[in-house]
Amino acid sequence: MSKITLKVNQKSHSHDVEPRTLLAHYLREQLSLTGTHIGCDTSSCGSCTVHMDGMAVKSCTILAVQADGSEITTIEGLAPNGQLHAVQQGFKECHGLQCGFCTTGMIMAAADLLERNPDPSEEDIRHGLEGNFCRCTGYHNIVRSVQWAAKSMSELVN
Amino acid sequence: MSNKYIGQSVKRVEDKRFITGKGRYTDDIKLLGMTHASFVRSPYAHARVTSIDISAAESMPGVVAIFTGDDIKETGIVGVPTGWQVNFKNGDTMKEPPHPLLIATGSTAKHIGDPVAVVIAETYAQAVDAAEAVEVDWEDLEAVTDPFKATQEGATLVHDDSPGNLAFDWELGNPLDEVNAAIDASAHVTTLEFVNQRMVPNAIEPRSYIGHYDEVSDKYTLYTSTQNPHLIRLLMCAFVLGLPEHKVRVLGPDVGGGFGSKIFHYTEEALVTWASQQTKRPIKWTETRSEAFMLDAHGRDHVTKAEMGFDGEGNVKALRIKTYANLGAYLSTFGPAVPTYLHGTLLQGLYTTPKIHIDLCGVFTHTVAVDAYRGAGRPEATYLLERLMDLAALEMGKDPVELRKQNFIPAFDGVEQPGYQTQVALQYDSGNYHGVVDKAMKMLDYKKFREMQQEAAQNGKLLGVGFSTYIEACGIAPSAVVGSLGARAGLYESAQVRVQPTGKVSVYSGSHSHGQGHETTFAQIVADKFGIPMEDVDIVHGDSDAVAFGMGTYGSRSLAVGGSAIMKSIDKVLEKGAKIAAHKLECAADDLEFAEGKWTVKGTDKHIGFGDVALTAYVPHVYPEGLEPGLDFASFYDPANFTYPFGCHIAVVEVDKETGKVKLQRFIAVDDVGNVINPMIVDGQIHGGLAQGIGQALLEGAIYDDYGQLVNGSYMDYAMPRADDLPMFELDRQETPCPHNPLGVKGAGEAGTIGSTPAVVNAVIDALWSGGHKVKDIAMPLTGERVWRAMQSS
Amino acid sequence: MISYPFDYVRPESVEEALEHLGGDTKILAGGHSLLPTLKLRLSAPDKLVDIARIASLKKIKKDGDEIVIGGAVTHREIMDSEIIQKHLPVLSEGAAVIGDPMIRYKGTMGGSLAHADPSADWSAMVLAAGGEIVIQSKKGKRTVPATEFFTGFYSTALKDGDILIEIRFPVPEEGTKMTYQKFTQPASRFALVGCAAARLPDGSARVAFTGVADAPFRDKGVEEAVGDWSEATLEAAAQKAAEGQNINADHYASEEYRLHLAKVYCKRALLQLVN
Amino acid sequence: MDLAGSHILNTTPEVVWAMLMDTDILARIVPGITTLEKTAENEYKAVAQVKMGPVNGSFSGGLTMQDIREGEGYTLNVQQNSKIGNANATVTIDLKPVENNQTELTFDGEAKLSGLLARTGNRVMSGVANSLTKQFFENFEEEIEGKGGKG
């Protein structure tokens, strides 16, 4: 067992974990943050995407012990004050989700994308989401959702 | 009624929980005292269990129990059943070998991943660790994976009592000699021998189950990521475990995609339920993606020879087909129905072909079961027809669009004009096939495209356009019809509409949403019919205790069948409501009209609101004599016919001349799915369907080696479309109402998948011809290598 | 999916990390090569030594006439680094086609090179850029040219007890051009075939491949044949791609097609350096 | 998985044959083999420790020589089991004298893989085969040169 201390969605947590525990397992099992999903075992699908120290990462490919001392944001912490994040709002406005399973990871990846590139082209968005599988939407409305969010965020800034 | 919601792109009410991470999938659920299961599985496609030793595993930390196939055998549990029976041509009964929950000693595993034991432990990690410590001795046997080879002399048998590995053989259409004669008399015959490859559905949520037996109430609860909770309860109780149905509750919480793969009543569902009773602890099992690849029912997998005969003018005269359909090692719920009644019956397509015959073998192989995968049989039929059409056009030097249109069934609405009777058993409800093609061609700007194509060819670039038209049979299905075809269940749907005393409405639907947005679409209908705000409507589904009954969601049936059941209950509410209103307004019910949420005495402004009537129904102080209190109706709707959506899809591709790599540039889809309740949701269904169909054309396909190993059983190896593989889709719609259901809807869930695959393949072939490569066919998926090789060889 | 149990340590320095090595120990940097294999239980190390936070391994710097990338620098850091964009833009551009954005934030160049997947992107680029690998063990440091680093299938010059601490590149002379061209395997997004090429001011070439054979390699045959960089000589040079190599084959690409792709991507890479 | 290849060894067929029939030598030159014990005529128990990239596991099983053609070749059947999957290979080995007292060793066969090895290994399996082949012949040459080296 190793002791880890980390901040998840602005709250500090401290736990003993087996070193082999994945961050995704830790978030889901220990903290009951089940919005982070596990869809594969090869770091391919992106359903488990969370933000770690301001970067979108695949929490199924990070050990909880590696996250010791980090700040994590999960989908549950993306909208801290009940106000939806622009990307969340965009997914709702543009029907960017169907079954919802990939959605949380997709939103976390898209939020990171817009953080780095507030005015992405369609190609930027498609390239930026290549680490996230969706089997429901054909990505069409996901791209539109991210475009909607980009526009909404830029309007907010201007 | 009002039309405030119907026809509008109302934003989905279910989204809130999903975008905030509050969706509740089975794996998100934790029960007190819950344990975890991990399975010991066959590494071989065909091998006999010679011995199994659990002693080392039993003493591993955290182990609660270990069950083997021998334990199951002792209980007398035989295994999971199929939902359809398709008998042999000669009347012999379909071969239906047992599909055991666990393989017992002395028996054989029949595909990779077939389970022999299950380990139940306190934690997931402990279960996995202990499962690895179970020692199994195997006698590795020869395997067969190809459905054609499996039927040949000397092929190893999957089941000892299924000679030739046949589950059944089957035919449909006109007498074979008539079709033979028509082919022989044809001026031109186009022939294609091809494989419609095996697809892995790949719902992003892996299957997950929790079995929970409660000793105090002697009740079982199964949480399952399924498309049809009631069906699972029925099959598990009546056919597998022999449990009293009223003591079993099946819950399908949020389900992360199904695409057909979550129809099947899987062995693990029964096993965790049974084992929970043994251990008196809740048991969760969530599959890994590796397991999902091995175990979730696959789709397609046909080996086909098809011949289409034309007269000198290009009119289709005959169609003759021989198909070997791979069913896998065991029969899935819809397994026997997919290649037969969902495939053979669609071979008329949109054409007036006068003579059609299909001969089909349903074949066992050492592969995982094949079941309904998005489109289920209909994509295979469409692929066959639309590849033949395009190839015939190329061979005869005709325009592929004109050739299709020349052979189309003329428009008919199913009301003034009768439905169209096909040569393959179905009667189409309504259709206007030229309409969708003309729309799509306008979007393409065909003339301009051909000019661009020529110009590209001169610059050494290969551009291509591919067409596809399709028809599908959805809204499954009339129970009497499917019953006569071998279905072991009715395919109606149930719905209960409960008007609460305050006028709020709860709807209990037997349909199940795993992404389709039922909570929104159904609420739109109910709100409009009652003239109340959508917020006042709640849709409940996925709970066998709350919902009376249900057949679930597949085959694009939720709105056409489930929605119609809701309509029936709505009508009953309105009819009774009118009686109450009439009593209060002191008039006859016939004098009332219902609109905008109130009953009004015709020609006056005397009225009473929906809410007042609801309250009166529950507080019946002033009430019609002899009328029961309450406003709560359940209905069952059994459709009169299938529904028949259709459409036209066009793909534009560029082929890299040097590498064969295909880039999809444009995709146009004009679909006619009947009336549309929520255009946004319908478009979303089409988009997703397109991606799966395009995926089959260009990227996907399960590959079993000769030993039955799935060699691309991971996302590192199995290519599935990602965001940057696809363009924005160009969609339009035509609305030809379905004449036989109250909403006039036809179903949109599978259309995209059905139409898109041949359009893409046709486009690639067209691109190659534009560069002088007269290639007739390329096997799917059209990988760079396959396209490159096709160019090399022509 | 869960790996076998192991111990985990996170030393503060390379020296401390070296103390932990020995036995069946694996070094963990970003973990994006290692953890997927552990989850599949392909191996069962006793201990993981996490070097991702060792400050000295996190640096990208210009050191005289060399560019130095620390062993724990991530793909994304390389992509975003001004030093790299200025002096070795090929690495910055190449980083952008590795994996996906999330993988790029955590995966490291050092980890990728040490793992030596035969289809990894970095290997070809490092070879073509004339990189050298600096390895530290308790005995001291040694520098291995990339051409000698990749010794075979998943194997490198790294031995038990070694840590890959830096990758060093000569600052390219004025006028040097480099490119990386990749045919992406559509499932894994690794390179089905990747060709990195450099054109030096003296007219010589460095050409390297990944994905083609059991290990990445510099292709002398191609390099010697580029001649005057005319279209004709480049065409001929590309035809020599991967000559004498044992070409990989899998369900996605046969030996013949892979070799063909090597030639096509070689030509594309070389032409890129002309235009 | 196909296994095929050939190599010119710098010694006579007689020497090569003797080496191929000598289990001690075989144990040294076959990549990964840690022990090879005779269990019956032409049957051996074999344990291998395979350390190749991400894979580090122990395999155990049997090795049988069949169809022995004195001085010319034999068919080798190898069955190896492990937690990540099992391998069953049948390889026919042929020796042919070539100029300068050298020997051409040709092998041709197939390996049947199961479990994880089969399922997730396809992408790299030809690399594994090429690499094992290379190692085998390198070891063979070293053995011929009397170094007794091991891969």
Tab-separated table of C-alpha atoms in Angstrom, chain B residues 114-424:
chain	number	residue	atom	x	y	z
B	114	ASP	CA	-15.931	-19.758	-23.690
B	115	PRO	CA	-15.997	-19.842	-19.867
B	116	VAL	CA	-15.153	-22.843	-17.702
B	117	ALA	CA	-15.232	-21.347	-14.248
B	118	VAL	CA	-16.077	-18.197	-12.391
B	119	VAL	CA	-14.240	-16.858	-9.395
B	120	ILE	CA	-16.068	-14.625	-6.956
B	121	ALA	CA	-13.973	-12.527	-4.633
B	122	GLU	CA	-14.183	-9.526	-2.368
B	123	THR	CA	-12.440	-7.206	-4.814
B	124	TYR	CA	-12.055	-7.089	-8.557
B	125	ALA	CA	-8.294	-7.464	-8.337
B	126	GLN	CA	-8.611	-10.508	-6.082
B	127	ALA	CA	-11.056	-12.112	-8.468
B	128	VAL	CA	-8.697	-11.570	-11.391
B	129	ASP	CA	-5.689	-12.846	-9.446
B	130	ALA	CA	-7.517	-15.982	-8.319
B	131	ALA	CA	-9.030	-16.717	-11.719
B	132	GLU	CA	-5.520	-16.915	-13.069
B	133	ALA	CA	-4.693	-19.542	-10.463
B	134	VAL	CA	-7.394	-21.912	-11.691
B	135	GLU	CA	-5.622	-24.709	-13.550
B	136	VAL	CA	-7.364	-26.118	-16.592
B	137	ASP	CA	-6.034	-28.921	-18.749
B	138	TRP	CA	-7.144	-28.658	-22.331
B	139	GLU	CA	-7.157	-31.013	-25.222
B	140	ASP	CA	-6.741	-28.661	-28.113
B	141	LEU	CA	-8.902	-29.621	-31.115
B	142	GLU	CA	-9.191	-28.496	-34.695
B	143	ALA	CA	-11.373	-25.459	-35.284
B	144	VAL	CA	-13.330	-24.091	-38.208
B	145	THR	CA	-14.223	-20.433	-38.567
B	146	ASP	CA	-15.289	-19.893	-42.163
B	147	PRO	CA	-18.981	-20.607	-42.787
B	148	PHE	CA	-18.431	-22.031	-46.260
B	149	LYS	CA	-15.548	-24.278	-45.249
B	150	ALA	CA	-17.527	-25.444	-42.233
B	151	THR	CA	-20.144	-27.003	-44.496
B	152	GLN	CA	-17.657	-28.902	-46.617
B	153	GLU	CA	-16.980	-32.605	-46.376
B	154	GLY	CA	-14.558	-33.451	-43.616
B	155	ALA	CA	-14.871	-30.194	-41.730
B	156	THR	CA	-14.549	-30.598	-38.001
B	157	LEU	CA	-17.891	-30.432	-36.221
B	158	VAL	CA	-18.798	-27.709	-33.763
B	159	HIS	CA	-21.617	-29.826	-32.348
B	160	ASP	CA	-21.594	-33.585	-32.746
B	161	ASP	CA	-25.253	-33.724	-33.675
B	162	SER	CA	-25.134	-31.015	-36.351
B	163	PRO	CA	-23.830	-32.695	-39.496
B	164	GLY	CA	-22.251	-30.339	-41.975
B	165	ASN	CA	-22.306	-27.785	-39.168
B	166	LEU	CA	-25.752	-26.772	-40.323
B	167	ALA	CA	-28.210	-25.253	-37.889
B	168	PHE	CA	-30.693	-25.040	-40.746
B	169	ASP	CA	-30.917	-24.462	-44.446
B	170	TRP	CA	-33.529	-22.166	-45.844
B	171	GLU	CA	-34.883	-20.719	-49.034
B	172	LEU	CA	-37.212	-17.941	-50.023
B	173	GLY	CA	-38.658	-16.411	-53.165
B	174	ASN	CA	-39.871	-17.764	-56.463
B	175	PRO	CA	-39.344	-21.400	-57.402
B	176	LEU	CA	-35.705	-21.994	-58.197
B	177	ASP	CA	-36.330	-23.376	-61.675
B	178	GLU	CA	-38.220	-20.241	-62.642
B	179	VAL	CA	-35.363	-18.091	-61.407
B	180	ASN	CA	-32.800	-20.277	-63.172
B	181	ALA	CA	-34.738	-19.934	-66.400
B	182	ALA	CA	-34.938	-16.165	-66.017
B	183	ILE	CA	-31.199	-15.952	-65.388
B	184	ASP	CA	-30.499	-18.148	-68.400
B	185	ALA	CA	-32.710	-15.970	-70.546
B	186	SER	CA	-31.021	-12.751	-69.451
B	187	ALA	CA	-29.095	-10.627	-71.916
B	188	HIS	CA	-26.578	-9.755	-69.253
B	189	VAL	CA	-25.792	-11.385	-65.925
B	190	THR	CA	-23.738	-9.617	-63.302
B	191	THR	CA	-22.111	-11.938	-60.807
B	192	LEU	CA	-20.470	-11.161	-57.499
B	193	GLU	CA	-18.883	-13.544	-55.049
B	194	PHE	CA	-18.099	-11.773	-51.843
B	195	VAL	CA	-17.828	-11.820	-48.094
B	196	ASN	CA	-19.861	-9.469	-45.968
B	197	GLN	CA	-17.331	-9.455	-43.194
B	198	ARG	CA	-17.842	-10.054	-39.526
B	199	MET	CA	-18.281	-6.931	-37.467
B	200	VAL	CA	-17.619	-6.267	-33.800
B	201	PRO	CA	-20.377	-4.007	-32.446
B	202	ASN	CA	-18.169	-2.228	-29.939
B	203	ALA	CA	-20.642	-0.418	-27.751
B	204	ILE	CA	-18.296	1.795	-25.766
B	205	GLU	CA	-19.777	0.624	-22.480
B	206	PRO	CA	-18.574	-2.928	-21.909
B	207	ARG	CA	-21.305	-5.279	-20.683
B	208	SER	CA	-21.826	-5.184	-16.948
B	209	TYR	CA	-24.086	-7.169	-14.665
B	210	ILE	CA	-24.885	-7.288	-10.980
B	211	GLY	CA	-26.770	-10.259	-9.625
B	212	HIS	CA	-28.350	-9.714	-6.232
B	213	TYR	CA	-30.334	-12.314	-4.373
B	214	ASP	CA	-32.055	-11.039	-1.266
B	215	GLU	CA	-32.716	-13.789	1.261
B	216	VAL	CA	-35.293	-11.873	3.258
B	217	SER	CA	-37.650	-11.219	0.382
B	218	ASP	CA	-36.495	-14.232	-1.601
B	219	LYS	CA	-36.183	-11.892	-4.549
B	220	TYR	CA	-33.611	-11.641	-7.252
B	221	THR	CA	-32.465	-8.414	-8.852
B	222	LEU	CA	-30.351	-8.318	-11.967
B	223	TYR	CA	-28.837	-5.035	-13.055
B	224	THR	CA	-27.838	-5.422	-16.653
B	225	SER	CA	-26.581	-3.363	-19.547
B	226	THR	CA	-29.183	-4.722	-21.903
B	227	GLN	CA	-31.465	-3.460	-24.651
B	228	ASN	CA	-34.450	-5.443	-23.366
B	229	PRO	CA	-34.785	-5.976	-19.623
B	230	HIS	CA	-38.122	-7.808	-19.748
B	231	LEU	CA	-36.944	-10.165	-22.423
B	232	ILE	CA	-33.915	-11.007	-20.312
B	233	ARG	CA	-36.190	-11.675	-17.351
B	234	LEU	CA	-38.451	-13.883	-19.420
B	235	LEU	CA	-35.622	-15.894	-20.958
B	236	MET	CA	-33.633	-16.194	-17.755
B	237	CYS	CA	-36.606	-17.200	-15.619
B	238	ALA	CA	-38.494	-19.426	-17.999
B	239	PHE	CA	-35.709	-21.023	-20.020
B	240	VAL	CA	-32.467	-20.861	-18.066
B	241	LEU	CA	-32.747	-20.781	-14.294
B	242	GLY	CA	-36.359	-21.776	-13.787
B	243	LEU	CA	-37.013	-18.908	-11.416
B	244	PRO	CA	-40.487	-17.580	-10.648
B	245	GLU	CA	-40.776	-14.476	-12.793
B	246	HIS	CA	-42.570	-12.434	-10.149
B	247	LYS	CA	-39.597	-12.911	-7.848
B	248	VAL	CA	-37.146	-11.495	-10.339
B	249	ARG	CA	-36.581	-7.862	-11.091
B	250	VAL	CA	-34.437	-6.899	-14.042
B	251	LEU	CA	-33.131	-3.376	-14.224
B	252	GLY	CA	-31.535	-1.865	-17.279
B	253	PRO	CA	-30.094	1.371	-15.972
B	254	ASP	CA	-28.308	3.750	-18.326
B	255	VAL	CA	-26.835	1.619	-21.056
B	256	GLY	CA	-23.836	2.809	-23.011
B	257	GLY	CA	-24.783	1.785	-26.507
B	258	GLY	CA	-25.961	-1.546	-27.797
B	259	PHE	CA	-26.197	-1.685	-31.589
B	260	GLY	CA	-27.729	-5.116	-31.280
B	261	SER	CA	-24.992	-6.625	-29.161
B	262	LYS	CA	-26.980	-6.171	-25.962
B	263	ILE	CA	-30.115	-7.997	-27.094
B	264	PHE	CA	-28.726	-11.461	-26.419
B	265	HIS	CA	-29.406	-13.025	-23.054
B	266	TYR	CA	-25.789	-13.731	-22.213
B	267	THR	CA	-24.645	-16.579	-20.025
B	268	GLU	CA	-23.021	-14.196	-17.573
B	269	GLU	CA	-26.379	-12.565	-16.783
B	270	ALA	CA	-27.818	-15.870	-15.657
B	271	LEU	CA	-24.623	-16.857	-13.944
B	272	VAL	CA	-24.261	-13.842	-11.650
B	273	THR	CA	-27.949	-14.152	-10.778
B	274	TRP	CA	-27.638	-17.841	-9.960
B	275	ALA	CA	-24.318	-17.468	-8.136
B	276	SER	CA	-25.660	-14.638	-6.012
B	277	GLN	CA	-28.244	-17.028	-4.680
B	278	GLN	CA	-25.474	-19.497	-3.863
B	279	THR	CA	-23.206	-16.983	-2.124
B	280	LYS	CA	-25.973	-14.809	-0.673
B	281	ARG	CA	-23.949	-11.800	-1.781
B	282	PRO	CA	-24.409	-9.370	-4.662
B	283	ILE	CA	-21.996	-10.144	-7.506
B	284	LYS	CA	-20.803	-7.699	-10.104
B	285	TRP	CA	-19.146	-8.633	-13.337
B	286	THR	CA	-17.976	-6.039	-15.845
B	287	GLU	CA	-16.246	-7.272	-18.917
B	288	THR	CA	-12.943	-5.932	-20.124
B	289	ARG	CA	-12.648	-4.683	-23.675
B	290	SER	CA	-10.639	-7.800	-24.495
B	291	GLU	CA	-13.573	-9.886	-23.336
B	292	ALA	CA	-15.996	-7.675	-25.232
B	293	PHE	CA	-14.140	-8.406	-28.452
B	294	MET	CA	-14.230	-12.133	-27.782
B	295	LEU	CA	-17.702	-12.471	-26.333
B	296	ASP	CA	-20.158	-9.792	-27.411
B	297	ALA	CA	-22.260	-11.125	-30.247
B	298	HIS	CA	-20.766	-10.138	-33.578
B	299	GLY	CA	-22.595	-9.083	-36.722
B	300	ARG	CA	-22.848	-9.951	-40.456
B	301	ASP	CA	-20.406	-12.640	-41.683
B	302	HIS	CA	-21.944	-13.898	-44.891
B	303	VAL	CA	-20.211	-15.680	-47.732
B	304	THR	CA	-22.314	-15.071	-50.816
B	305	LYS	CA	-22.594	-15.674	-54.497
B	306	ALA	CA	-25.135	-13.399	-56.164
B	307	GLU	CA	-26.226	-13.185	-59.782
B	308	MET	CA	-28.470	-10.552	-61.291
B	309	GLY	CA	-29.917	-10.956	-64.764
B	310	PHE	CA	-30.914	-8.054	-67.022
B	311	ASP	CA	-32.685	-7.838	-70.338
B	312	GLY	CA	-31.233	-5.910	-73.264
B	313	GLU	CA	-32.712	-2.650	-72.009
B	314	GLY	CA	-31.240	-2.955	-68.545
B	315	ASN	CA	-34.361	-4.126	-66.797
B	316	VAL	CA	-33.673	-6.499	-63.902
B	317	LYS	CA	-35.200	-9.872	-64.650
B	318	ALA	CA	-33.862	-12.192	-62.015
B	319	LEU	CA	-31.811	-12.480	-58.869
B	320	ARG	CA	-30.251	-15.703	-57.617
B	321	ILE	CA	-28.365	-15.947	-54.367
B	322	LYS	CA	-26.504	-18.571	-52.409
B	323	THR	CA	-25.331	-17.520	-48.976
B	324	TYR	CA	-23.516	-19.185	-46.112
B	325	ALA	CA	-24.341	-17.262	-42.949
B	326	ASN	CA	-22.055	-17.720	-40.002
B	327	LEU	CA	-24.053	-18.119	-36.809
B	328	GLY	CA	-21.084	-18.700	-34.521
B	329	ALA	CA	-20.815	-21.580	-32.111
B	330	TYR	CA	-24.125	-20.984	-30.376
B	331	LEU	CA	-27.421	-19.499	-31.448
B	332	SER	CA	-27.935	-15.989	-30.134
B	333	THR	CA	-31.357	-14.507	-29.408
B	334	PHE	CA	-31.948	-13.292	-32.951
B	335	GLY	CA	-29.221	-15.427	-34.539
B	336	PRO	CA	-31.377	-17.595	-36.816
B	337	ALA	CA	-33.680	-14.695	-37.771
B	338	VAL	CA	-31.048	-12.247	-38.957
B	339	PRO	CA	-29.820	-13.944	-42.144
B	340	THR	CA	-33.273	-15.303	-42.977
B	341	TYR	CA	-36.268	-13.146	-42.130
B	342	LEU	CA	-34.326	-9.932	-41.727
B	343	HIS	CA	-32.183	-10.476	-44.805
B	344	GLY	CA	-33.772	-12.772	-47.354
B	345	THR	CA	-37.008	-10.806	-47.224
B	346	LEU	CA	-35.269	-7.581	-48.191
B	347	LEU	CA	-33.773	-8.827	-51.430
B	348	GLN	CA	-36.418	-7.138	-53.525
B	349	GLY	CA	-34.849	-3.826	-52.594
B	350	LEU	CA	-36.424	-0.920	-54.408
B	351	TYR	CA	-36.618	-2.828	-57.656
B	352	THR	CA	-39.324	-4.569	-59.602
B	353	THR	CA	-37.256	-7.733	-60.005
B	354	PRO	CA	-39.842	-10.359	-60.993
B	355	LYS	CA	-37.903	-13.489	-60.042
B	356	ILE	CA	-35.872	-13.852	-56.886
B	357	HIS	CA	-34.501	-16.871	-55.114
B	358	ILE	CA	-32.237	-17.099	-52.110
B	359	ASP	CA	-30.789	-20.271	-50.776
B	360	LEU	CA	-29.092	-19.945	-47.427
B	361	CYS	CA	-27.246	-22.118	-44.962
B	362	GLY	CA	-27.097	-21.149	-41.297
B	363	VAL	CA	-23.742	-22.478	-40.182
B	364	PHE	CA	-22.074	-23.241	-36.867
B	365	THR	CA	-18.397	-22.343	-36.542
B	366	HIS	CA	-15.914	-22.031	-33.687
B	367	THR	CA	-16.543	-18.332	-33.338
B	368	VAL	CA	-18.608	-16.247	-30.981
B	369	ALA	CA	-22.324	-16.059	-31.685
B	370	VAL	CA	-23.546	-13.719	-34.400
B	371	ASP	CA	-26.609	-11.658	-33.572
B	372	ALA	CA	-28.364	-8.549	-34.789
B	373	TYR	CA	-25.754	-5.868	-35.358
B	374	ARG	CA	-27.124	-2.463	-36.368
B	375	GLY	CA	-29.247	-3.102	-39.427
B	376	ALA	CA	-29.178	-6.860	-38.863
B	377	GLY	CA	-29.569	-8.645	-42.181
B	378	ARG	CA	-30.774	-5.592	-44.001
B	379	PRO	CA	-27.289	-4.135	-44.531
B	380	GLU	CA	-26.241	-7.476	-45.985
B	381	ALA	CA	-29.207	-7.439	-48.386
B	382	THR	CA	-28.619	-3.835	-49.375
B	383	TYR	CA	-24.917	-4.394	-49.868
B	384	LEU	CA	-25.628	-7.300	-52.167
B	385	LEU	CA	-28.188	-5.432	-54.282
B	386	GLU	CA	-26.407	-2.135	-54.495
B	387	ARG	CA	-23.024	-3.585	-55.326
B	388	LEU	CA	-24.681	-5.625	-58.070
B	389	MET	CA	-26.452	-2.550	-59.433
B	390	ASP	CA	-23.292	-0.472	-59.619
B	391	LEU	CA	-21.268	-3.275	-61.085
B	392	ALA	CA	-23.971	-4.026	-63.624
B	393	ALA	CA	-23.995	-0.382	-64.667
B	394	LEU	CA	-20.231	-0.444	-65.148
B	395	GLU	CA	-20.379	-3.709	-67.080
B	396	MET	CA	-23.231	-2.561	-69.301
B	397	GLY	CA	-21.866	0.947	-69.744
B	398	LYS	CA	-24.906	2.515	-68.145
B	399	ASP	CA	-25.224	5.285	-65.637
B	400	PRO	CA	-25.609	3.721	-62.182
B	401	VAL	CA	-28.309	6.149	-61.109
B	402	GLU	CA	-30.342	5.822	-64.277
B	403	LEU	CA	-30.106	2.038	-64.109
B	404	ARG	CA	-31.555	2.104	-60.603
B	405	LYS	CA	-34.305	4.555	-61.409
B	406	GLN	CA	-35.306	2.562	-64.446
B	407	ASN	CA	-35.923	-0.419	-62.208
B	408	PHE	CA	-37.559	1.342	-59.262
B	409	ILE	CA	-40.981	0.410	-57.957
B	410	PRO	CA	-43.226	3.427	-58.747
B	411	ALA	CA	-44.330	5.658	-55.870
B	412	PHE	CA	-47.268	4.462	-53.733
B	413	ASP	CA	-48.658	5.835	-50.499
B	414	GLY	CA	-50.208	2.680	-49.111
B	415	VAL	CA	-53.548	4.441	-48.719
B	416	GLU	CA	-54.813	5.400	-52.172
B	417	GLN	CA	-52.427	2.997	-53.832
B	418	PRO	CA	-51.968	-0.434	-52.275
B	419	GLY	CA	-48.786	-1.578	-50.607
B	420	TYR	CA	-46.234	-3.264	-52.839
B	421	GLN	CA	-46.116	-7.047	-52.647
B	422	THR	CA	-42.568	-8.334	-53.090
B	423	GLN	CA	-41.397	-11.705	-54.375
B	424	VAL	CA	-39.862	-12.349	-50.968
